[in-house]
Short mmCIF file of N, CA and C in Angstrom, two decimals:
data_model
loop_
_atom_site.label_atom_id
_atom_site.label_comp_id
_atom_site.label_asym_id
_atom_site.label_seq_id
_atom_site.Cartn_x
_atom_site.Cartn_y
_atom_site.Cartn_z
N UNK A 1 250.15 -44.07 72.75
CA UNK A 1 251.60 -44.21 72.75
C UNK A 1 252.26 -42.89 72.41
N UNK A 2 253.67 -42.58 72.99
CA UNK A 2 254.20 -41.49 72.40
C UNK A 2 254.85 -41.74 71.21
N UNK A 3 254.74 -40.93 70.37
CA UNK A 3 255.64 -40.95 68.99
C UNK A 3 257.29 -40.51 69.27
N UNK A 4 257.65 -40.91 67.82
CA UNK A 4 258.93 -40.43 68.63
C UNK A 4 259.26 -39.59 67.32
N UNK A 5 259.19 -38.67 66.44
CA UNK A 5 259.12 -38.35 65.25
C UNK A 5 260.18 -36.86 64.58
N UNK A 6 261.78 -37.62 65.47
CA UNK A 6 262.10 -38.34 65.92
C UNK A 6 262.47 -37.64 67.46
N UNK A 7 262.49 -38.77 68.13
CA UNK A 7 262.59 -38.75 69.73
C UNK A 7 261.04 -38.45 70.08
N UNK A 8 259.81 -38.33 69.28
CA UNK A 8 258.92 -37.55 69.59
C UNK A 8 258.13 -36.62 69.35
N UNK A 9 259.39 -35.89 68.56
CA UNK A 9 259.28 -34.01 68.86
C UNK A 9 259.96 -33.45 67.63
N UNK A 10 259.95 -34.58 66.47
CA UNK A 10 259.94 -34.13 65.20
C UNK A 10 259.35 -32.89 64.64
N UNK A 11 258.26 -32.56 64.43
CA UNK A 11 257.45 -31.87 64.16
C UNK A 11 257.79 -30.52 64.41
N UNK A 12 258.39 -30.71 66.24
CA UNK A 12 257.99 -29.40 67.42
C UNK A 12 259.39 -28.97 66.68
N UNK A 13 260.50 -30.62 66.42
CA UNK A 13 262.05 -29.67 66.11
C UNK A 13 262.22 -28.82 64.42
N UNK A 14 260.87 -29.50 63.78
CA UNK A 14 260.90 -28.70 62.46
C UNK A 14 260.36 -27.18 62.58
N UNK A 15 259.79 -26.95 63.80
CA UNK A 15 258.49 -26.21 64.24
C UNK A 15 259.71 -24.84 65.15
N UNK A 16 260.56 -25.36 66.08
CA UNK A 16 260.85 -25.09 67.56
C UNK A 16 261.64 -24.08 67.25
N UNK A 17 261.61 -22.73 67.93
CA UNK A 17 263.17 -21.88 67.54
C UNK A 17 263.78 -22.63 68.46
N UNK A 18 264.12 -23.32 69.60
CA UNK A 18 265.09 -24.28 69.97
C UNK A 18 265.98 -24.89 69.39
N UNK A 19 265.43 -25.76 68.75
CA UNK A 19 265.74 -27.09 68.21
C UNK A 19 266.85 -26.36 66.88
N UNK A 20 266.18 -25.23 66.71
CA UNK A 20 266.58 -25.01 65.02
C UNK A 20 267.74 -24.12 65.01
N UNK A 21 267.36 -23.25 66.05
CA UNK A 21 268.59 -22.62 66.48
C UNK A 21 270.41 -22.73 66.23
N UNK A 22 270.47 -24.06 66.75
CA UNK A 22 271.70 -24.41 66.34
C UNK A 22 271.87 -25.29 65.00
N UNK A 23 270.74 -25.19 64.14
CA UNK A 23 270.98 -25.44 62.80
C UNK A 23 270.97 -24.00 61.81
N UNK A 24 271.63 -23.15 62.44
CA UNK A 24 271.54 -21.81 61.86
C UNK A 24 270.59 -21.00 61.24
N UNK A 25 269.40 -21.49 62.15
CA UNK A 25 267.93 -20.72 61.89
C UNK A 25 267.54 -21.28 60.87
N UNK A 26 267.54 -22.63 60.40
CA UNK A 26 266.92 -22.54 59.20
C UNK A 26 265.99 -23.86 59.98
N UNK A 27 265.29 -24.31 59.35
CA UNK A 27 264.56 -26.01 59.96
C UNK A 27 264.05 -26.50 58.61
N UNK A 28 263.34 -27.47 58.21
CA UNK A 28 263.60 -28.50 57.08
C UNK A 28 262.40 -27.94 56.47
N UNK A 29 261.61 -26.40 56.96
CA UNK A 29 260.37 -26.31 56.22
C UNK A 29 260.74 -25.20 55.64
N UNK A 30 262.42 -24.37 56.10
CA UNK A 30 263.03 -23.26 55.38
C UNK A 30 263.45 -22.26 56.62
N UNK A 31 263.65 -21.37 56.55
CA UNK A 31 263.83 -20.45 57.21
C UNK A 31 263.39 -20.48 58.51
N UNK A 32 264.17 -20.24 59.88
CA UNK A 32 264.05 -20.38 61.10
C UNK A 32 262.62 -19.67 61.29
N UNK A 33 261.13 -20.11 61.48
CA UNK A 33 259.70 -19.31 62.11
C UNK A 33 260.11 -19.41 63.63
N UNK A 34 259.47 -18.45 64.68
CA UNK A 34 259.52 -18.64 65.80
C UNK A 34 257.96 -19.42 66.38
N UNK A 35 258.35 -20.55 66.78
CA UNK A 35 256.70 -21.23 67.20
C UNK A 35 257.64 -21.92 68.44
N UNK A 36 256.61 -21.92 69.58
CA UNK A 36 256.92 -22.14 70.75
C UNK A 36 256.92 -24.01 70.33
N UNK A 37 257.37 -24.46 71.40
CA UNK A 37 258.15 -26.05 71.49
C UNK A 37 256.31 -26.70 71.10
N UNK A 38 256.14 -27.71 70.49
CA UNK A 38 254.81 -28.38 70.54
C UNK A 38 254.46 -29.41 71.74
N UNK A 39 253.37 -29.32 72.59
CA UNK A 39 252.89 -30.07 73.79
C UNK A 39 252.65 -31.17 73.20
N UNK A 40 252.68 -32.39 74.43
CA UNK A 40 252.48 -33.60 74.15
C UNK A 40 251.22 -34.24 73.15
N UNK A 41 250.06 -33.49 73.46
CA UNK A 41 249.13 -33.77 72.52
C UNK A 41 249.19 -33.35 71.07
N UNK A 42 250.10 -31.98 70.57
CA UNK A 42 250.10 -31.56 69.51
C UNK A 42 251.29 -32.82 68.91
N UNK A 43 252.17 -33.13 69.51
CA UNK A 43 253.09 -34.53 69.35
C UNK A 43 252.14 -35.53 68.81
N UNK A 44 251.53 -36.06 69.92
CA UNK A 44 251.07 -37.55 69.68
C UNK A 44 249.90 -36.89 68.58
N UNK A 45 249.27 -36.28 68.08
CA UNK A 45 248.74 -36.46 66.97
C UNK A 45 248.95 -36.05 65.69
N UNK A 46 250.45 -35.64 65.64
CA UNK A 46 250.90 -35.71 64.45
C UNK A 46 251.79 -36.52 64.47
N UNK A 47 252.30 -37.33 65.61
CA UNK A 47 252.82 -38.83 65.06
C UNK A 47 251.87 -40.05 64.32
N UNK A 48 250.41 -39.88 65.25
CA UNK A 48 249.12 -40.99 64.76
C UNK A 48 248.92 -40.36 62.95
N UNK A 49 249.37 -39.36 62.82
CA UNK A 49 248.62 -38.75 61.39
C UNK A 49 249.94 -38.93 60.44
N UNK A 50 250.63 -38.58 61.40
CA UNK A 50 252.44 -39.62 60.09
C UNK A 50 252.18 -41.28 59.96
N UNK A 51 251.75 -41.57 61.42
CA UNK A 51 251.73 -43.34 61.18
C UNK A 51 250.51 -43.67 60.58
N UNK A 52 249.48 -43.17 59.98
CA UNK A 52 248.16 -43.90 59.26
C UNK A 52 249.00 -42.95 57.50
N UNK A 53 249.49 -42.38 57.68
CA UNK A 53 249.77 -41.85 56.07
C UNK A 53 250.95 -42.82 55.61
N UNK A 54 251.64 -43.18 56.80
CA UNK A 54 252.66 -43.82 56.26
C UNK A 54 252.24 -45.27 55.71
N UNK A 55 251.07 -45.74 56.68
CA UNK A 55 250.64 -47.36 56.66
C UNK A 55 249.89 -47.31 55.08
N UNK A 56 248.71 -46.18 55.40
CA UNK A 56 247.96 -46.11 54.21
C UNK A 56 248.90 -46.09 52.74
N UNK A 57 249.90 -45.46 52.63
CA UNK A 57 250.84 -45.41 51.21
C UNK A 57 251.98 -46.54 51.42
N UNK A 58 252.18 -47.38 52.05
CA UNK A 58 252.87 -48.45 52.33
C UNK A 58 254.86 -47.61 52.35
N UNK A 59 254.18 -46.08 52.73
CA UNK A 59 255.69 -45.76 53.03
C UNK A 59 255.73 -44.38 52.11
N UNK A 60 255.37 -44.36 51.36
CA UNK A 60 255.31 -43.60 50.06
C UNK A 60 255.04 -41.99 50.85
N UNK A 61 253.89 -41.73 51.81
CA UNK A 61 253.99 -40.58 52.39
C UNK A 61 254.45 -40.67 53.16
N UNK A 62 256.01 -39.75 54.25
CA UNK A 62 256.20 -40.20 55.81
C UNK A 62 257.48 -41.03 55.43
N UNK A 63 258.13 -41.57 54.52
CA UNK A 63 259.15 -42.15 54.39
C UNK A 63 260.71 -41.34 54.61
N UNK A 64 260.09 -40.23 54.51
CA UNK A 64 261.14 -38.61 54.84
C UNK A 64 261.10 -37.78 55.38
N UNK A 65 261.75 -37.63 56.92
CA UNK A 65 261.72 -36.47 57.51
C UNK A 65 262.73 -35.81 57.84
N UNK A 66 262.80 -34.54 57.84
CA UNK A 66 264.51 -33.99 58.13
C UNK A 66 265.14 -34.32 57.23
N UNK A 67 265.05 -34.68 56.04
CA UNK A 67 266.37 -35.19 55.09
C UNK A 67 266.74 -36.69 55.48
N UNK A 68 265.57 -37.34 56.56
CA UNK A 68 266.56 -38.63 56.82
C UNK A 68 265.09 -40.03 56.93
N UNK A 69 265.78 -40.68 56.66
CA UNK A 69 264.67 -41.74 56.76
C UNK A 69 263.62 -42.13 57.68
N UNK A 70 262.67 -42.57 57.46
CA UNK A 70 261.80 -42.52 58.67
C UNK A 70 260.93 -44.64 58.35
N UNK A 71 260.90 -45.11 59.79
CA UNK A 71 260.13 -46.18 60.02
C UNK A 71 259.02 -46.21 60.76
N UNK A 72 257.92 -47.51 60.62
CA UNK A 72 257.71 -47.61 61.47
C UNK A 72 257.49 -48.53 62.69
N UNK A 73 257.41 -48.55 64.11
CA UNK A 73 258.07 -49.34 64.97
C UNK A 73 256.91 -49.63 65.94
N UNK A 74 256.11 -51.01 65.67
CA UNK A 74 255.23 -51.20 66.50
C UNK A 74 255.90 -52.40 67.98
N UNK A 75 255.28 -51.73 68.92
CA UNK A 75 256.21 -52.25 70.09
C UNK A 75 255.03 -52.41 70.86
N UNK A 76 254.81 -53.42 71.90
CA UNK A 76 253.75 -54.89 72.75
C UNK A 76 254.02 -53.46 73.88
N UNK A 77 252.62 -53.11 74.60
CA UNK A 77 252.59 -52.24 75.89
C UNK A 77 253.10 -53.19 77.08
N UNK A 78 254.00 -52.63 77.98
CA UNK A 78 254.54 -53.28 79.10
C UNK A 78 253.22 -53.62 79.65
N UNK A 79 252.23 -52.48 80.35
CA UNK A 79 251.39 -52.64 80.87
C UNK A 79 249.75 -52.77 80.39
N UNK A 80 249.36 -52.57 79.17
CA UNK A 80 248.60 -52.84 77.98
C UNK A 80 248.33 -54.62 77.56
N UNK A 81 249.81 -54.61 77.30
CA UNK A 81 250.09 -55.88 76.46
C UNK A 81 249.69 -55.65 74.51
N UNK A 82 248.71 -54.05 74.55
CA UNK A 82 248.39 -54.02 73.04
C UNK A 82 249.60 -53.26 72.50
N UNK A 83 249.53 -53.44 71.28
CA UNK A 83 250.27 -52.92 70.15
C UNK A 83 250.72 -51.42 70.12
N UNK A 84 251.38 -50.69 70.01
CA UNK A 84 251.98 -49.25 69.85
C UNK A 84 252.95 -49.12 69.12
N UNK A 85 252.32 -48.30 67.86
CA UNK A 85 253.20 -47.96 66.83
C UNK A 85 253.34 -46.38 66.43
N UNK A 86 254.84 -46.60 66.51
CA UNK A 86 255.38 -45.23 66.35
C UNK A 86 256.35 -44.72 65.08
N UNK A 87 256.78 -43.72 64.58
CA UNK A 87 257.28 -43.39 63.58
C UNK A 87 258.73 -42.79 64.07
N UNK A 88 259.78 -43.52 63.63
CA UNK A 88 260.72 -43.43 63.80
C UNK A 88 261.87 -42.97 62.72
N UNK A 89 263.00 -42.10 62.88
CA UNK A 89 264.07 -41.89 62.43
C UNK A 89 264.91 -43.12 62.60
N UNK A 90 265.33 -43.62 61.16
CA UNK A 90 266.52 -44.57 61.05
C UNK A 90 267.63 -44.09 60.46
N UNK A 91 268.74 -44.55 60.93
CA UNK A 91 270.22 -44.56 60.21
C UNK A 91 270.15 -46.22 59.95
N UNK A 92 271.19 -46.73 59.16
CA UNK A 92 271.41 -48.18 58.91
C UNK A 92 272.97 -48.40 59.36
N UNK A 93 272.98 -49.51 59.90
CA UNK A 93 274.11 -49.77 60.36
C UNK A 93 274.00 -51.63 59.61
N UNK A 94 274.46 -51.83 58.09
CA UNK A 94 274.33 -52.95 57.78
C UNK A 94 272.65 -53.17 57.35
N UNK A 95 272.50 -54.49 58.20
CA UNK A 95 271.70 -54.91 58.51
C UNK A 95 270.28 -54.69 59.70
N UNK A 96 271.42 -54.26 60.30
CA UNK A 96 270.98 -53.39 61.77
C UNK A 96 270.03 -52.09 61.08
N UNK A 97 268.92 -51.60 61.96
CA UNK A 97 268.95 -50.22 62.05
C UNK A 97 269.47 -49.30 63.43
N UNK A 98 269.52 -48.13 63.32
CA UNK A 98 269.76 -47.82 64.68
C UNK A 98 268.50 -46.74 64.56
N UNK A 99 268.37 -46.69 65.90
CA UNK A 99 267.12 -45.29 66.18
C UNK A 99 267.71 -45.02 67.77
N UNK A 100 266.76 -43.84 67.50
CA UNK A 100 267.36 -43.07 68.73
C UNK A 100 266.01 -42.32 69.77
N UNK A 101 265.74 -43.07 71.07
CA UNK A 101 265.36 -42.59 71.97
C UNK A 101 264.98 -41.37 72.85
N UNK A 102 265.56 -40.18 71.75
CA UNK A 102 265.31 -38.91 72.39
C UNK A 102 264.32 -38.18 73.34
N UNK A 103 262.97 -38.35 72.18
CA UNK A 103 261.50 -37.54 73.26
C UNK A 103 262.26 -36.20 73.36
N UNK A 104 262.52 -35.94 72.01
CA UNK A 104 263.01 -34.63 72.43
C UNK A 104 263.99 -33.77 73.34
N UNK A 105 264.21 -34.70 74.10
CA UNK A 105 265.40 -34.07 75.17
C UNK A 105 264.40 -33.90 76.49
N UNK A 106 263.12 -34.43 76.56
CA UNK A 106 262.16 -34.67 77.66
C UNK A 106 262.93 -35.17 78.91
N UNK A 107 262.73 -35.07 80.16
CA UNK A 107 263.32 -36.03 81.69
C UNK A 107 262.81 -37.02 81.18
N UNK A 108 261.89 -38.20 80.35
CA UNK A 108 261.92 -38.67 80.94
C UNK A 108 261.83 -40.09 79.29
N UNK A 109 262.21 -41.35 79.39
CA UNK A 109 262.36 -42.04 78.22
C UNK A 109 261.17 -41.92 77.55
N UNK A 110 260.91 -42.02 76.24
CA UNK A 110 259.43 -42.42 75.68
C UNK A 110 258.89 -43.81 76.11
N UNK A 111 257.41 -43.97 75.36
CA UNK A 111 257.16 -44.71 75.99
C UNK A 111 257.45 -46.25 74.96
N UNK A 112 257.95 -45.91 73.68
CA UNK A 112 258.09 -47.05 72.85
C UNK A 112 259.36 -47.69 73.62
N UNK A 113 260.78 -47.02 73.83
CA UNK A 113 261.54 -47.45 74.82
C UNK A 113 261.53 -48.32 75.85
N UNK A 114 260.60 -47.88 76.54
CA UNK A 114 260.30 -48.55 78.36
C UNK A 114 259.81 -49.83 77.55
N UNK A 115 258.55 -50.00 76.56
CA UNK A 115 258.50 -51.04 76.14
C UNK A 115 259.39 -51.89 75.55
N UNK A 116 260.06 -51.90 74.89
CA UNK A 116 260.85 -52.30 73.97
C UNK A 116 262.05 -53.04 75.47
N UNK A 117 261.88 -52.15 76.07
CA UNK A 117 263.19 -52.81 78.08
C UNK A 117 262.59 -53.74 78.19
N UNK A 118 260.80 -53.77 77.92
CA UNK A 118 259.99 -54.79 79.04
C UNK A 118 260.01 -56.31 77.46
N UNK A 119 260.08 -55.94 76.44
CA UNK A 119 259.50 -57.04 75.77
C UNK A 119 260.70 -56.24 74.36
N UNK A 120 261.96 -56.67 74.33
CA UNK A 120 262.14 -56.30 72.41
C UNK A 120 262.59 -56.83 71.53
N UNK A 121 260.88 -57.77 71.45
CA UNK A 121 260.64 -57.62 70.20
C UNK A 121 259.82 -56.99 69.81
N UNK A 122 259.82 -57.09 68.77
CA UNK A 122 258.95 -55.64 67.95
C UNK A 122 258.83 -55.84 66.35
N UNK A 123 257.65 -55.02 65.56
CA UNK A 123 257.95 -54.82 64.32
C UNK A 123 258.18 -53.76 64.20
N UNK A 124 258.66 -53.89 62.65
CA UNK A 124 259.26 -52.66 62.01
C UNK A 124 258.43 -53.14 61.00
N UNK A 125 258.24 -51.30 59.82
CA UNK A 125 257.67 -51.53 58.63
C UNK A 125 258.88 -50.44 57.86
N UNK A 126 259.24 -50.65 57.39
CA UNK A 126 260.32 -50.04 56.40
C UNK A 126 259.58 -49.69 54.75
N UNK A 127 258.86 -48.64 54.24
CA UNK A 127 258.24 -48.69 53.18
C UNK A 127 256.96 -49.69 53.48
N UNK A 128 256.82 -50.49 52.34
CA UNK A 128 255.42 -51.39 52.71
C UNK A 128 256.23 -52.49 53.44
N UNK A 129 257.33 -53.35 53.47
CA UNK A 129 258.04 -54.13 54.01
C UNK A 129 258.05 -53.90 55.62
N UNK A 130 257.34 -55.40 56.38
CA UNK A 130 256.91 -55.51 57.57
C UNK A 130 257.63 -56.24 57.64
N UNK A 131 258.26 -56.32 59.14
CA UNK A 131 259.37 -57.87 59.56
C UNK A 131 259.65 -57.51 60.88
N UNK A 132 259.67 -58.55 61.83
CA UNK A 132 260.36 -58.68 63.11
C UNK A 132 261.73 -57.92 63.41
N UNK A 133 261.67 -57.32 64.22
CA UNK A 133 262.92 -56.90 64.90
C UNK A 133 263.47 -57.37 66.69
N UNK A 134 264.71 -57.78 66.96
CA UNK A 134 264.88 -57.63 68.43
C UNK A 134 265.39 -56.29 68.52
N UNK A 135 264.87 -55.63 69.47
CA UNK A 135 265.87 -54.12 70.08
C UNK A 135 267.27 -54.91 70.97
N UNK A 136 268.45 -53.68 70.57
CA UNK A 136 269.59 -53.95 72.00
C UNK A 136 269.63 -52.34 71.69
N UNK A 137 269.37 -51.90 73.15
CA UNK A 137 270.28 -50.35 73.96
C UNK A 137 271.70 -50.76 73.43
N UNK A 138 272.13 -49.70 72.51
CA UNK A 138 274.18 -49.78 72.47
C UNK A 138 274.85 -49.39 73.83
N UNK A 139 275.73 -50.17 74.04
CA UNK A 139 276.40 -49.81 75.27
C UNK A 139 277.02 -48.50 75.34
N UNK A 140 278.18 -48.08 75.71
CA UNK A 140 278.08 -46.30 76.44
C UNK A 140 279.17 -46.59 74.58
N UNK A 141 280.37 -47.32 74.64
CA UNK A 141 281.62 -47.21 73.88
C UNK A 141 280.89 -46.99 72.16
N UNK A 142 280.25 -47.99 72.16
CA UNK A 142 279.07 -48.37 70.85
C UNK A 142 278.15 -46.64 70.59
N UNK A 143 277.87 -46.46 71.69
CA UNK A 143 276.81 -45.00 71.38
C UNK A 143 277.95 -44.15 71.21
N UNK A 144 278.73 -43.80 71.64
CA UNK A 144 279.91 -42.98 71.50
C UNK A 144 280.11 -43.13 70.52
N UNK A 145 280.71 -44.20 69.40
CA UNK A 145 280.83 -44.38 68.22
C UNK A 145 279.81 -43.87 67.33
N UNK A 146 278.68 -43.77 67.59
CA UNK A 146 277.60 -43.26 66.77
C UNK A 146 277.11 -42.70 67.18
N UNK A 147 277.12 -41.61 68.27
CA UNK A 147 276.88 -40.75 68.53
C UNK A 147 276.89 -39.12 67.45
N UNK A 148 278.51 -39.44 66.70
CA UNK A 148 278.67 -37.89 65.68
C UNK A 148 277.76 -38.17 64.70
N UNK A 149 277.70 -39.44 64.26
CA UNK A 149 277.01 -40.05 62.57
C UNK A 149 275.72 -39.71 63.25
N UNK A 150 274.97 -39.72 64.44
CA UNK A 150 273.73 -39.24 65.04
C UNK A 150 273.33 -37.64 64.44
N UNK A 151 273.77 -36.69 65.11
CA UNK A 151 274.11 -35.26 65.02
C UNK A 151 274.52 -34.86 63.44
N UNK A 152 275.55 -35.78 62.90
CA UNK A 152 275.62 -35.49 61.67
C UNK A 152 274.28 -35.63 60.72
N UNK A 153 273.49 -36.64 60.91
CA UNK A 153 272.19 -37.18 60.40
C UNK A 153 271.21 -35.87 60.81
N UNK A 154 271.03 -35.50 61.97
CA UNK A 154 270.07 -34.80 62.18
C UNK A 154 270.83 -34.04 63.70
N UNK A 155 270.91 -32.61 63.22
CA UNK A 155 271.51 -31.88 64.33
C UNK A 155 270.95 -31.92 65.78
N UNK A 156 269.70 -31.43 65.59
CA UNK A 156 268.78 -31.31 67.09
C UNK A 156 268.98 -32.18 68.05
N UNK A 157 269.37 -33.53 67.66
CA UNK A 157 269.67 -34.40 68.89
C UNK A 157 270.60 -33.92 69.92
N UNK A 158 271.62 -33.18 69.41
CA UNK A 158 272.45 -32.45 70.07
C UNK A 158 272.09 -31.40 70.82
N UNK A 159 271.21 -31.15 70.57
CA UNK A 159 269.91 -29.65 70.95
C UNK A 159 269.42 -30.58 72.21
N UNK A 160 268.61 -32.02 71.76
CA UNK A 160 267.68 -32.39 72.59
C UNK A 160 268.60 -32.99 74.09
N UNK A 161 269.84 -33.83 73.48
CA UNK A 161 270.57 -34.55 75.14
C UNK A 161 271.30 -33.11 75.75
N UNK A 162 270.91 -31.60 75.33
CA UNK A 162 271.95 -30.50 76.04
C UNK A 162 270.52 -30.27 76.83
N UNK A 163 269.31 -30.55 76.53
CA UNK A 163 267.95 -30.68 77.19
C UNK A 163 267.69 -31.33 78.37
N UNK A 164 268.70 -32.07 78.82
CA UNK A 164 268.24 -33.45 79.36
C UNK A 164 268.88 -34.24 80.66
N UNK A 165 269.05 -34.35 81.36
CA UNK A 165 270.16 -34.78 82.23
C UNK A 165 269.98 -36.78 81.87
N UNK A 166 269.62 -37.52 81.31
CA UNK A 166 269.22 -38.45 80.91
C UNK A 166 270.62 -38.42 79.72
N UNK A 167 270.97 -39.57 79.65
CA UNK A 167 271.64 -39.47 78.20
C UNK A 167 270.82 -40.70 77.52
N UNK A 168 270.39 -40.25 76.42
CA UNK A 168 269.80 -40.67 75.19
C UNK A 168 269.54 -41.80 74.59
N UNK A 169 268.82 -42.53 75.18
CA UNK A 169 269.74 -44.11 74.51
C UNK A 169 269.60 -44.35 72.95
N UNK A 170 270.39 -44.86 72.52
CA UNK A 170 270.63 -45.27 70.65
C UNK A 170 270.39 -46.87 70.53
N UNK A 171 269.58 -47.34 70.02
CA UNK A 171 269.66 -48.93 69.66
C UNK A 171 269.85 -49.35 68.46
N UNK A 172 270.09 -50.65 68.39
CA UNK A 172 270.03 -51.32 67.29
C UNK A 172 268.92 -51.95 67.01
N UNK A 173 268.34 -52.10 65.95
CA UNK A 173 266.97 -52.72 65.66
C UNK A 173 267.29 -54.10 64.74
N UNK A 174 267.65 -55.22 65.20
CA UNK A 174 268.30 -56.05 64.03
C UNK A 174 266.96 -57.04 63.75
N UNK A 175 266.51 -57.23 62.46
CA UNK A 175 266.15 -57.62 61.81
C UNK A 175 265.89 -59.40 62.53
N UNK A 176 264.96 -60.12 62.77
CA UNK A 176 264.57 -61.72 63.12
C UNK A 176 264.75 -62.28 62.33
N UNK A 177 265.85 -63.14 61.61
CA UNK A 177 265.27 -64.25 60.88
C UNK A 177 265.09 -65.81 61.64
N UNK A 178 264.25 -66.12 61.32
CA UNK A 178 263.74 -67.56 61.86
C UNK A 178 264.31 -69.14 61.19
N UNK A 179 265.11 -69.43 61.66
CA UNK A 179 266.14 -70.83 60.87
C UNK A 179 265.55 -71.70 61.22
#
């Protein structure tokens, strides 16, 4: 599965003179380094090595990235049907979470996304706390609205959709309860 950490390309945007660039050279490990963007494999295995540190400490390691919260989001393969869990950036909206679809500013959606179109439901693990979620894509007016509180949370997103001819999708992750 691709990670999305967050959009994916967490790592590459703590890592990227890109990404960091328009956070005034600095990135969340200090001072702007120049390291070229990270490839898909250097991605997906430091998302698998955030998501077993995060599972293994029930949240305790991996609960913080960028200054902003981090989940994690296991989502049913469209074409698999198995399990794929990824580490995600949350904002809270209530009850709701929202996350955001980036992949970095990649052409093309991740792959927790496409799943989440084909089947969303999903879990979430928030700390050690596991529970059902349905996904909804926010419509264009809804993402617009949270679009600045996006960028304000974590700049690079703004870096990643100037990447992209795709615009970004933002969801809501609301919580299942069963009556």
């Amino acid at each position: 599965p691709q990670g999305d950490l967050p959009g994916a390309v967490a790592p590459a945007a703590v890592l990227s003179s890109k990404g960091s660039e328009a956070a005034g050279g600095r990135t969340a490990l200090g001072p702007l380094k120049r390291f070229p963007d990270m490839d898909d494999r250097a991605v997906k295995l430091l998302s698998h090595l955030h998501t077993g540190l995060y599972r293994l400490t029930g949240g305790l390691v991996g609960r913080r990235l960028v200054d902003n919260d981090m989940m994690l989001l296991t989502t049913t393969g469209r074409a698999s049907g198995r399990p794929h869990t990824v580490p995600l950036l949350y904002l809270r909206d209530g009850d709701r979470f929202v996350v955001i679809a980036s992949y970095g500013g990649r052409p093309d959606h991740p792959e927790w996304y496409r799943n989440l179109l084909a089947e969303p439901r999903a879990v979430a693990q928030v700390l050690a706390s596991r529970f059902e979620v349905e996904a909804e894509t926010m419509d264009e007016a809804s993402r617009a609205e949270w679009w600045s509180r996006i960028v304000d949370a974590y700049s690079d997103y703004e870096v990643y959709q100037s990447r992209t001819t795709r615009e970004i999708p933002v969801l809501w992750l609301t919580p299942v309860t069963d009556s």
